Amino acid sequence: MYRIGICDDDKELCSGLEEQIYQITKDLKVKADVEVWYSGEGIRKDIGNGTRLDLLFLDIELVRENGISVGKFIRGEMEDIQTHIVYISARQSYAMQLFKIQPLDFLVKPISNEQIREVLARSIRQKQSLKSCFEYRKGSGVFRIPTKDIAYFVSVDKKIRFATKDGKEEFYGKLKNIMEELPDDFVMIHQSYIVNQLYVSEYAYDCVKMSDGTVLSISKPYRKEIRGKIKQYRRAEIYGEL
């Protein structure tokens, strides 16, 4: 499901844009869910409470909290560099103010169907490509690493530590946000742990042992899901498929 947001105080524009998005994503054979906000305060509150988007069409000239402020909140306070932001405006004079927010695009009203189609296709294409890599921010830099090289993530206070086949790294972030960006090889076994099944050397009812010897506990809410994976592991062991 591709999660798309629209935030503009022009209700007629929102309605038309929403209809176009559903038609275009249908043509692209992508299942989309579109959510609409009419104020910067509204979308800021929902994002702060956990709403996650793949792509956001964001008006700059919102009445109270404008689109630039919302963009800074997403990139700064939420530490979200994954959401594609497409700014929309009736004016073209915002380039320097938007530089640090790193938008996917900037569209001047009125927006054509062709512009929306191109932005949607580009966003989807980039997201699909990024699924094979994990992207994180550390200091002023943004780094990427192939997901196949990551063994597990551990959340400690506000920091995320992750282990790769070559060593360990850490950065500031939220584990629940990271899980949404990872491919199916990864599974959350605890509110503080995400593991890559490819690096699990041993499963048990209440813990997993990773290939580097690290033992991570499986908390009760996740045990039912993990139990199925344990059965698959043991079945593979019995039939010599491992």
CSV table of N, CA, C and O in Angstrom, one decimal, residues 105-219:
chain,number,residue,atom,x,y,z
A,105,ASP,N,10.1,17.4,-5.3
A,105,ASP,CA,9.8,18.3,-6.4
A,105,ASP,C,9.0,19.5,-5.9
A,105,ASP,O,8.6,19.6,-4.7
A,106,PHE,N,8.9,20.5,-6.8
A,106,PHE,CA,8.2,21.7,-6.5
A,106,PHE,C,7.3,22.0,-7.7
A,106,PHE,O,7.8,22.2,-8.8
A,107,LEU,N,6.0,22.0,-7.5
A,107,LEU,CA,5.0,22.2,-8.5
A,107,LEU,C,4.2,23.5,-8.4
A,107,LEU,O,3.8,23.9,-7.2
A,108,VAL,N,4.1,24.3,-9.4
A,108,VAL,CA,3.4,25.6,-9.4
A,108,VAL,C,2.0,25.4,-9.9
A,108,VAL,O,1.7,24.8,-10.9
A,109,LYS,N,1.0,25.9,-9.1
A,109,LYS,CA,-0.4,25.8,-9.5
A,109,LYS,C,-0.7,26.6,-10.7
A,109,LYS,O,-0.1,27.7,-10.8
A,110,PRO,N,-1.6,26.2,-11.5
A,110,PRO,CA,-2.4,25.0,-11.5
A,110,PRO,C,-1.5,23.8,-11.9
A,110,PRO,O,-0.6,23.9,-12.8
A,111,ILE,N,-1.7,22.6,-11.3
A,111,ILE,CA,-0.9,21.5,-11.6
A,111,ILE,C,-1.6,20.6,-12.6
A,111,ILE,O,-2.8,20.3,-12.5
A,112,SER,N,-0.8,20.2,-13.6
A,112,SER,CA,-1.4,19.3,-14.7
A,112,SER,C,-1.4,17.9,-14.3
A,112,SER,O,-0.6,17.4,-13.4
A,113,ASN,N,-2.2,17.1,-14.9
A,113,ASN,CA,-2.3,15.7,-14.7
A,113,ASN,C,-0.9,15.0,-15.1
A,113,ASN,O,-0.5,14.1,-14.4
A,114,GLU,N,-0.3,15.5,-16.1
A,114,GLU,CA,1.0,15.0,-16.5
A,114,GLU,C,2.1,15.2,-15.4
A,114,GLU,O,2.9,14.3,-15.2
A,115,GLN,N,2.1,16.3,-14.7
A,115,GLN,CA,3.0,16.6,-13.7
A,115,GLN,C,2.8,15.6,-12.5
A,115,GLN,O,3.7,15.1,-11.9
A,116,ILE,N,1.5,15.4,-12.1
A,116,ILE,CA,1.2,14.5,-11.0
A,116,ILE,C,1.6,13.1,-11.4
A,116,ILE,O,2.2,12.4,-10.5
A,117,ARG,N,1.4,12.7,-12.6
A,117,ARG,CA,1.7,11.3,-13.0
A,117,ARG,C,3.3,11.1,-13.0
A,117,ARG,O,3.7,10.1,-12.5
A,118,GLU,N,4.0,12.1,-13.4
A,118,GLU,CA,5.5,12.0,-13.4
A,118,GLU,C,6.0,11.9,-12.0
A,118,GLU,O,6.9,11.1,-11.7
A,119,VAL,N,5.5,12.8,-11.1
A,119,VAL,CA,5.9,12.8,-9.7
A,119,VAL,C,5.6,11.5,-9.0
A,119,VAL,O,6.4,10.9,-8.3
A,120,LEU,N,4.4,11.0,-9.2
A,120,LEU,CA,4.0,9.7,-8.6
A,120,LEU,C,4.9,8.5,-9.1
A,120,LEU,O,5.4,7.7,-8.3
A,121,ALA,N,5.1,8.5,-10.4
A,121,ALA,CA,5.9,7.4,-11.0
A,121,ALA,C,7.4,7.5,-10.5
A,121,ALA,O,8.0,6.5,-10.2
A,122,ARG,N,7.9,8.7,-10.4
A,122,ARG,CA,9.3,8.9,-9.9
A,122,ARG,C,9.4,8.5,-8.4
A,122,ARG,O,10.3,7.8,-8.0
A,123,SER,N,8.4,8.9,-7.6
A,123,SER,CA,8.4,8.6,-6.2
A,123,SER,C,8.3,7.1,-6.0
A,123,SER,O,9.1,6.5,-5.2
A,124,ILE,N,7.4,6.4,-6.7
A,124,ILE,CA,7.3,5.0,-6.5
A,124,ILE,C,8.5,4.2,-7.0
A,124,ILE,O,9.0,3.3,-6.3
A,125,ARG,N,9.1,4.7,-8.1
A,125,ARG,CA,10.3,4.1,-8.6
A,125,ARG,C,11.5,4.2,-7.6
A,125,ARG,O,12.2,3.2,-7.4
A,126,GLN,N,11.6,5.4,-7.0
A,126,GLN,CA,12.7,5.6,-6.1
A,126,GLN,C,12.5,4.8,-4.8
A,126,GLN,O,13.5,4.3,-4.2
A,127,LYS,N,11.3,4.7,-4.3
A,127,LYS,CA,11.0,3.9,-3.1
A,127,LYS,C,11.3,2.5,-3.3
A,127,LYS,O,11.8,1.8,-2.4
A,128,GLN,N,10.9,2.0,-4.5
A,128,GLN,CA,11.2,0.6,-4.8
A,128,GLN,C,12.7,0.3,-4.8
A,128,GLN,O,13.2,-0.7,-4.3
A,129,SER,N,13.4,1.2,-5.3
A,129,SER,CA,14.9,1.1,-5.4
A,129,SER,C,15.5,1.2,-4.0
A,129,SER,O,16.4,0.4,-3.6
A,130,LEU,N,15.0,2.0,-3.1
A,130,LEU,CA,15.5,2.2,-1.8
A,130,LEU,C,15.2,1.0,-0.9
A,130,LEU,O,15.9,0.8,0.1
A,131,LYS,N,14.2,0.2,-1.2
A,131,LYS,CA,13.9,-1.0,-0.4
A,131,LYS,C,15.1,-1.9,-0.3
A,131,LYS,O,15.2,-2.7,0.6
A,132,SER,N,16.0,-1.9,-1.3
A,132,SER,CA,17.2,-2.7,-1.2
A,132,SER,C,18.3,-2.1,-0.4
A,132,SER,O,19.3,-2.7,-0.2
A,133,CYS,N,18.1,-0.8,0.0
A,133,CYS,CA,19.1,-0.2,0.9
A,133,CYS,C,18.4,0.5,2.1
A,133,CYS,O,17.2,0.8,2.0
A,134,PHE,N,19.2,0.6,3.2
A,134,PHE,CA,18.7,1.3,4.3
A,134,PHE,C,19.4,2.7,4.4
A,134,PHE,O,20.6,2.7,4.3
A,135,GLU,N,18.6,3.7,4.6
A,135,GLU,CA,19.2,5.1,4.6
A,135,GLU,C,19.0,5.7,6.0
A,135,GLU,O,17.9,5.6,6.6
A,136,TYR,N,20.1,6.3,6.5
A,136,TYR,CA,20.0,6.9,7.9
A,136,TYR,C,20.8,8.1,7.9
A,136,TYR,O,21.7,8.3,7.1
A,137,ARG,N,20.4,9.0,8.9
A,137,ARG,CA,21.1,10.3,9.0
A,137,ARG,C,22.0,10.2,10.3
A,137,ARG,O,21.6,9.7,11.3
A,138,LYS,N,23.3,10.7,10.1
A,138,LYS,CA,24.2,10.8,11.3
A,138,LYS,C,24.9,12.1,11.2
A,138,LYS,O,25.6,12.3,10.2
A,139,GLY,N,24.8,12.9,12.2
A,139,GLY,CA,25.3,14.3,12.1
A,139,GLY,C,24.7,15.0,10.9
A,139,GLY,O,23.5,15.1,10.8
A,140,SER,N,25.5,15.6,10.1
A,140,SER,CA,25.0,16.3,8.9
A,140,SER,C,25.0,15.5,7.6
A,140,SER,O,24.6,15.9,6.6
A,141,GLY,N,25.4,14.2,7.8
A,141,GLY,CA,25.4,13.3,6.6
A,141,GLY,C,24.3,12.3,6.5
A,141,GLY,O,23.7,12.0,7.5
A,142,VAL,N,24.0,11.9,5.3
A,142,VAL,CA,23.0,10.8,5.1
A,142,VAL,C,23.7,9.6,4.5
A,142,VAL,O,24.5,9.8,3.5
A,143,PHE,N,23.6,8.5,5.0
A,143,PHE,CA,24.3,7.3,4.6
A,143,PHE,C,23.4,6.2,4.2
A,143,PHE,O,22.2,6.1,4.6
A,144,ARG,N,23.8,5.3,3.3
A,144,ARG,CA,23.0,4.2,2.7
A,144,ARG,C,23.9,2.9,2.8
A,144,ARG,O,25.1,2.9,2.6
A,145,ILE,N,23.2,1.8,3.2
A,145,ILE,CA,23.8,0.5,3.3
A,145,ILE,C,22.9,-0.5,2.8
A,145,ILE,O,21.7,-0.4,3.0
A,146,PRO,N,23.3,-1.5,2.0
A,146,PRO,CA,22.4,-2.6,1.5
A,146,PRO,C,21.8,-3.3,2.7
A,146,PRO,O,22.4,-3.7,3.7
A,147,THR,N,20.4,-3.5,2.6
A,147,THR,CA,19.7,-4.2,3.7
A,147,THR,C,20.2,-5.6,3.9
A,147,THR,O,20.2,-6.1,5.0
A,148,LYS,N,20.7,-6.2,2.8
A,148,LYS,CA,21.2,-7.6,2.9
A,148,LYS,C,22.4,-7.7,3.8
A,148,LYS,O,22.8,-8.8,4.3
A,149,ASP,N,23.1,-6.6,4.1
A,149,ASP,CA,24.3,-6.6,4.9
A,149,ASP,C,24.0,-6.3,6.4
A,149,ASP,O,24.9,-6.4,7.2
A,150,ILE,N,22.7,-6.0,6.7
A,150,ILE,CA,22.3,-5.7,8.1
A,150,ILE,C,21.8,-6.9,8.8
A,150,ILE,O,20.9,-7.6,8.3
A,151,ALA,N,22.3,-7.3,10.0
A,151,ALA,CA,21.9,-8.4,10.8
A,151,ALA,C,20.8,-8.1,11.7
A,151,ALA,O,19.8,-8.9,11.8
A,152,TYR,N,20.9,-7.0,12.4
A,152,TYR,CA,19.8,-6.7,13.4
A,152,TYR,C,19.9,-5.2,13.8
A,152,TYR,O,21.0,-4.6,13.7
A,153,PHE,N,18.8,-4.7,14.4
A,153,PHE,CA,18.7,-3.3,14.9
A,153,PHE,C,18.4,-3.5,16.4
A,153,PHE,O,17.5,-4.3,16.8
A,154,VAL,N,19.0,-2.6,17.2
A,154,VAL,CA,18.7,-2.6,18.7
A,154,VAL,C,18.4,-1.1,19.1
A,154,VAL,O,19.3,-0.2,18.7
A,155,SER,N,17.3,-0.9,19.7
A,155,SER,CA,17.0,0.5,20.2
A,155,SER,C,17.4,0.7,21.7
A,155,SER,O,17.1,-0.1,22.5
A,156,VAL,N,18.3,1.7,21.9
A,156,VAL,CA,18.8,2.0,23.3
A,156,VAL,C,18.5,3.5,23.5
A,156,VAL,O,19.2,4.3,22.9
A,157,ASP,N,17.6,3.8,24.4
A,157,ASP,CA,17.2,5.2,24.7
A,157,ASP,C,16.7,5.8,23.3
A,157,ASP,O,15.9,5.2,22.7
A,158,LYS,N,17.4,6.8,22.9
A,158,LYS,CA,17.0,7.5,21.6
A,158,LYS,C,17.9,7.1,20.4
A,158,LYS,O,17.7,7.5,19.3
A,159,LYS,N,18.8,6.2,20.7
A,159,LYS,CA,19.7,5.7,19.7
A,159,LYS,C,19.3,4.4,19.1
A,159,LYS,O,18.8,3.5,19.8
A,160,ILE,N,19.6,4.2,17.8
A,160,ILE,CA,19.5,2.9,17.2
A,160,ILE,C,20.9,2.4,16.8
A,160,ILE,O,21.7,3.1,16.2
A,161,ARG,N,21.1,1.2,17.3
A,161,ARG,CA,22.4,0.5,16.9
A,161,ARG,C,22.1,-0.6,16.0
A,161,ARG,O,21.1,-1.4,16.2
A,162,PHE,N,22.9,-0.8,15.0
A,162,PHE,CA,22.7,-1.9,14.1
A,162,PHE,C,24.0,-2.6,13.8
A,162,PHE,O,25.1,-2.0,13.7
A,163,ALA,N,23.9,-3.9,13.6
A,163,ALA,CA,25.1,-4.7,13.3
A,163,ALA,C,25.0,-5.2,11.8
A,163,ALA,O,24.0,-5.6,11.3
A,164,THR,N,26.2,-5.1,11.2
A,164,THR,CA,26.3,-5.6,9.8
A,164,THR,C,27.4,-6.7,9.8
A,164,THR,O,28.0,-7.0,10.8
A,165,LYS,N,27.6,-7.3,8.7
A,165,LYS,CA,28.6,-8.3,8.6
A,165,LYS,C,30.0,-7.8,8.8
A,165,LYS,O,31.0,-8.5,9.0
A,166,ASP,N,30.2,-6.4,8.7
A,166,ASP,CA,31.5,-5.8,8.8
A,166,ASP,C,31.7,-5.1,10.1
A,166,ASP,O,32.8,-4.6,10.4
A,167,GLY,N,30.7,-4.9,11.0
A,167,GLY,CA,30.8,-4.2,12.2
A,167,GLY,C,29.5,-3.6,12.7
A,167,GLY,O,28.4,-4.1,12.4
A,168,LYS,N,29.6,-2.5,13.5
A,168,LYS,CA,28.4,-2.0,14.1
A,168,LYS,C,28.4,-0.4,13.9
A,168,LYS,O,29.4,0.2,13.8
A,169,GLU,N,27.2,0.1,13.9
A,169,GLU,CA,27.0,1.6,13.7
A,169,GLU,C,25.8,2.0,14.5
A,169,GLU,O,25.0,1.2,15.0
A,170,GLU,N,25.7,3.3,14.8
A,170,GLU,CA,24.6,3.8,15.5
A,170,GLU,C,24.2,5.2,15.0
A,170,GLU,O,25.0,5.9,14.4
A,171,PHE,N,22.9,5.6,15.3
A,171,PHE,CA,22.4,6.9,14.9
A,171,PHE,C,21.1,7.1,15.7
A,171,PHE,O,20.6,6.2,16.4
A,172,TYR,N,20.6,8.3,15.7
A,172,TYR,CA,19.4,8.7,16.4
A,172,TYR,C,18.2,8.4,15.6
A,172,TYR,O,18.2,8.7,14.4
A,173,GLY,N,17.2,7.7,16.1
A,173,GLY,CA,16.0,7.4,15.4
A,173,GLY,C,15.0,6.6,16.2
A,173,GLY,O,15.2,6.4,17.4
A,174,LYS,N,13.9,6.2,15.5
A,174,LYS,CA,12.8,5.5,16.2
A,174,LYS,C,12.6,4.1,15.5
A,174,LYS,O,12.5,4.1,14.3
A,175,LEU,N,12.6,3.0,16.3
A,175,LEU,CA,12.6,1.7,15.7
A,175,LEU,C,11.3,1.4,14.9
A,175,LEU,O,11.4,0.8,13.8
A,176,LYS,N,10.2,1.9,15.4
A,176,LYS,CA,8.9,1.6,14.7
A,176,LYS,C,8.9,2.3,13.3
A,176,LYS,O,8.3,1.7,12.3
A,177,ASN,N,9.6,3.4,13.1
A,177,ASN,CA,9.7,4.0,11.8
A,177,ASN,C,10.6,3.2,10.9
A,177,ASN,O,10.3,3.1,9.7
A,178,ILE,N,11.7,2.7,11.4
A,178,ILE,CA,12.6,1.9,10.6
A,178,ILE,C,12.0,0.7,10.1
A,178,ILE,O,12.1,0.3,8.9
A,179,MET,N,11.2,0.0,10.9
A,179,MET,CA,10.5,-1.3,10.5
A,179,MET,C,9.7,-1.1,9.2
A,179,MET,O,9.7,-2.0,8.4
A,180,GLU,N,9.0,0.0,9.1
A,180,GLU,CA,8.2,0.3,7.9
A,180,GLU,C,9.0,0.4,6.6
A,180,GLU,O,8.4,0.3,5.5
A,181,GLU,N,10.3,0.7,6.7
A,181,GLU,CA,11.1,0.9,5.6
A,181,GLU,C,11.9,-0.3,5.1
A,181,GLU,O,12.6,-0.3,4.1
A,182,LEU,N,11.8,-1.4,5.9
A,182,LEU,CA,12.6,-2.6,5.6
A,182,LEU,C,11.8,-3.7,4.8
A,182,LEU,O,10.6,-3.8,4.9
A,183,PRO,N,12.6,-4.5,4.1
A,183,PRO,CA,11.9,-5.6,3.3
A,183,PRO,C,11.5,-6.7,4.2
A,183,PRO,O,11.7,-6.7,5.4
A,184,ASP,N,10.8,-7.7,3.6
A,184,ASP,CA,10.2,-8.8,4.4
A,184,ASP,C,11.2,-9.7,5.1
A,184,ASP,O,10.7,-10.5,6.0
A,185,ASP,N,12.5,-9.7,4.8
A,185,ASP,CA,13.4,-10.5,5.5
A,185,ASP,C,13.5,-10.1,7.0
A,185,ASP,O,14.0,-10.9,7.8
A,186,PHE,N,13.1,-8.9,7.3
A,186,PHE,CA,13.2,-8.3,8.7
A,186,PHE,C,12.0,-8.6,9.5
A,186,PHE,O,10.9,-8.4,8.9
A,187,VAL,N,12.1,-8.9,10.7
A,187,VAL,CA,11.0,-9.1,11.6
A,187,VAL,C,11.2,-8.4,13.0
A,187,VAL,O,12.4,-8.5,13.5
A,188,MET,N,10.2,-7.8,13.5
A,188,MET,CA,10.4,-7.2,14.9
A,188,MET,C,10.0,-8.3,15.9
A,188,MET,O,9.0,-8.9,15.9
A,189,ILE,N,11.0,-8.6,16.8
A,189,ILE,CA,10.8,-9.6,17.8
A,189,ILE,C,10.6,-9.0,19.2
A,189,ILE,O,10.3,-9.7,20.2
A,190,HIS,N,10.7,-7.7,19.3
A,190,HIS,CA,10.6,-7.0,20.6
A,190,HIS,C,10.5,-5.5,20.3
A,190,HIS,O,10.9,-5.1,19.2
A,191,GLN,N,9.9,-4.7,21.2
A,191,GLN,CA,9.8,-3.3,20.9
A,191,GLN,C,11.2,-2.6,20.7
A,191,GLN,O,11.3,-1.5,20.2
A,192,SER,N,12.2,-3.3,21.1
A,192,SER,CA,13.6,-2.8,21.0
A,192,SER,C,14.5,-3.5,20.0
A,192,SER,O,15.6,-3.2,19.8
A,193,TYR,N,14.0,-4.6,19.3
A,193,TYR,CA,14.8,-5.4,18.4
A,193,TYR,C,14.1,-5.7,17.1
A,193,TYR,O,12.9,-6.1,17.1
A,194,ILE,N,14.9,-5.5,16.0
A,194,ILE,CA,14.5,-6.0,14.7
A,194,ILE,C,15.6,-6.9,14.2
A,194,ILE,O,16.8,-6.5,14.3
A,195,VAL,N,15.3,-8.1,13.7
A,195,VAL,CA,16.3,-9.0,13.2
A,195,VAL,C,16.1,-9.3,11.7
A,195,VAL,O,14.9,-9.3,11.3
A,196,ASN,N,17.2,-9.5,11.1
A,196,ASN,CA,17.2,-10.0,9.7
A,196,ASN,C,17.2,-11.6,9.8
A,196,ASN,O,18.2,-12.1,10.3
A,197,GLN,N,16.2,-12.2,9.3
A,197,GLN,CA,16.1,-13.7,9.4
A,197,GLN,C,17.3,-14.4,8.8
A,197,GLN,O,17.6,-15.5,9.1
A,198,LEU,N,17.9,-13.7,7.8
A,198,LEU,CA,19.0,-14.4,7.1
A,198,LEU,C,20.2,-14.6,8.1
A,198,LEU,O,21.1,-15.4,7.8
A,199,TYR,N,20.3,-13.8,9.2
A,199,TYR,CA,21.4,-13.8,10.1
A,199,TYR,C,21.0,-14.5,11.4
A,199,TYR,O,21.8,-14.5,12.3
A,200,VAL,N,19.9,-15.1,11.5
A,200,VAL,CA,19.5,-15.9,12.7
A,200,VAL,C,20.0,-17.3,12.6
A,200,VAL,O,19.7,-18.0,11.7
A,201,SER,N,20.9,-17.6,13.6
A,201,SER,CA,21.5,-19.0,13.6
A,201,SER,C,20.7,-20.0,14.4
A,201,SER,O,20.8,-21.2,14.1
A,202,GLU,N,19.9,-19.5,15.3
A,202,GLU,CA,19.1,-20.4,16.1
A,202,GLU,C,17.9,-19.7,16.7
A,202,GLU,O,17.9,-18.6,17.2
A,203,TYR,N,16.7,-20.4,16.6
A,203,TYR,CA,15.5,-19.9,17.1
A,203,TYR,C,15.1,-20.7,18.4
A,203,TYR,O,15.4,-21.9,18.5
A,204,ALA,N,14.5,-20.0,19.4
A,204,ALA,CA,13.9,-20.6,20.5
A,204,ALA,C,12.6,-19.9,20.8
A,204,ALA,O,12.3,-18.9,20.2
A,205,TYR,N,11.9,-20.4,21.8
A,205,TYR,CA,10.5,-19.9,22.1
A,205,TYR,C,10.6,-18.4,22.5
A,205,TYR,O,9.8,-17.6,22.1
A,206,ASP,N,11.6,-18.1,23.3
A,206,ASP,CA,11.7,-16.7,23.9
A,206,ASP,C,12.9,-15.9,23.5
A,206,ASP,O,13.2,-14.8,24.0
A,207,CYS,N,13.7,-16.4,22.5
A,207,CYS,CA,14.9,-15.7,22.1
A,207,CYS,C,15.4,-16.2,20.7
A,207,CYS,O,15.0,-17.3,20.3
A,208,VAL,N,16.2,-15.4,20.1
A,208,VAL,CA,16.9,-15.8,18.9
A,208,VAL,C,18.4,-15.6,19.1
A,208,VAL,O,18.8,-14.7,19.8
A,209,LYS,N,19.2,-16.5,18.5
A,209,LYS,CA,20.7,-16.3,18.5
A,209,LYS,C,21.1,-15.9,17.1
A,209,LYS,O,20.8,-16.5,16.1
A,210,MET,N,21.8,-14.8,17.1
A,210,MET,CA,22.3,-14.2,15.8
A,210,MET,C,23.6,-14.9,15.4
A,210,MET,O,24.3,-15.5,16.2
A,211,SER,N,24.0,-14.7,14.1
A,211,SER,CA,25.2,-15.4,13.6
A,211,SER,C,26.5,-14.9,14.3
A,211,SER,O,27.5,-15.5,14.3
A,212,ASP,N,26.4,-13.7,14.9
A,212,ASP,CA,27.6,-13.2,15.6
A,212,ASP,C,27.6,-13.6,17.1
A,212,ASP,O,28.5,-13.1,17.8
A,213,GLY,N,26.7,-14.4,17.5
A,213,GLY,CA,26.6,-14.9,18.9
A,213,GLY,C,25.7,-14.1,19.8
A,213,GLY,O,25.4,-14.6,20.9
A,214,THR,N,25.2,-13.0,19.3
A,214,THR,CA,24.3,-12.2,20.1
A,214,THR,C,23.0,-12.9,20.3
A,214,THR,O,22.4,-13.4,19.4
A,215,VAL,N,22.5,-12.9,21.6
A,215,VAL,CA,21.2,-13.4,21.9
A,215,VAL,C,20.2,-12.3,22.2
A,215,VAL,O,20.5,-11.5,23.0
A,216,LEU,N,19.1,-12.3,21.5
A,216,LEU,CA,18.0,-11.3,21.6
A,216,LEU,C,16.7,-11.9,22.0
A,216,LEU,O,16.3,-12.9,21.5
A,217,SER,N,16.1,-11.4,23.1
A,217,SER,CA,14.9,-12.0,23.6
A,217,SER,C,13.7,-11.6,22.7
A,217,SER,O,13.6,-10.6,22.1
A,218,ILE,N,12.7,-12.5,22.6
A,218,ILE,CA,11.4,-12.3,21.9
A,218,ILE,C,10.4,-12.0,23.0
A,218,ILE,O,10.1,-12.8,23.9
A,219,SER,N,9.8,-10.8,22.9
A,219,SER,CA,8.8,-10.4,23.9
A,219,SER,C,7.4,-11.1,23.6
A,219,SER,O,7.2,-11.5,22.5
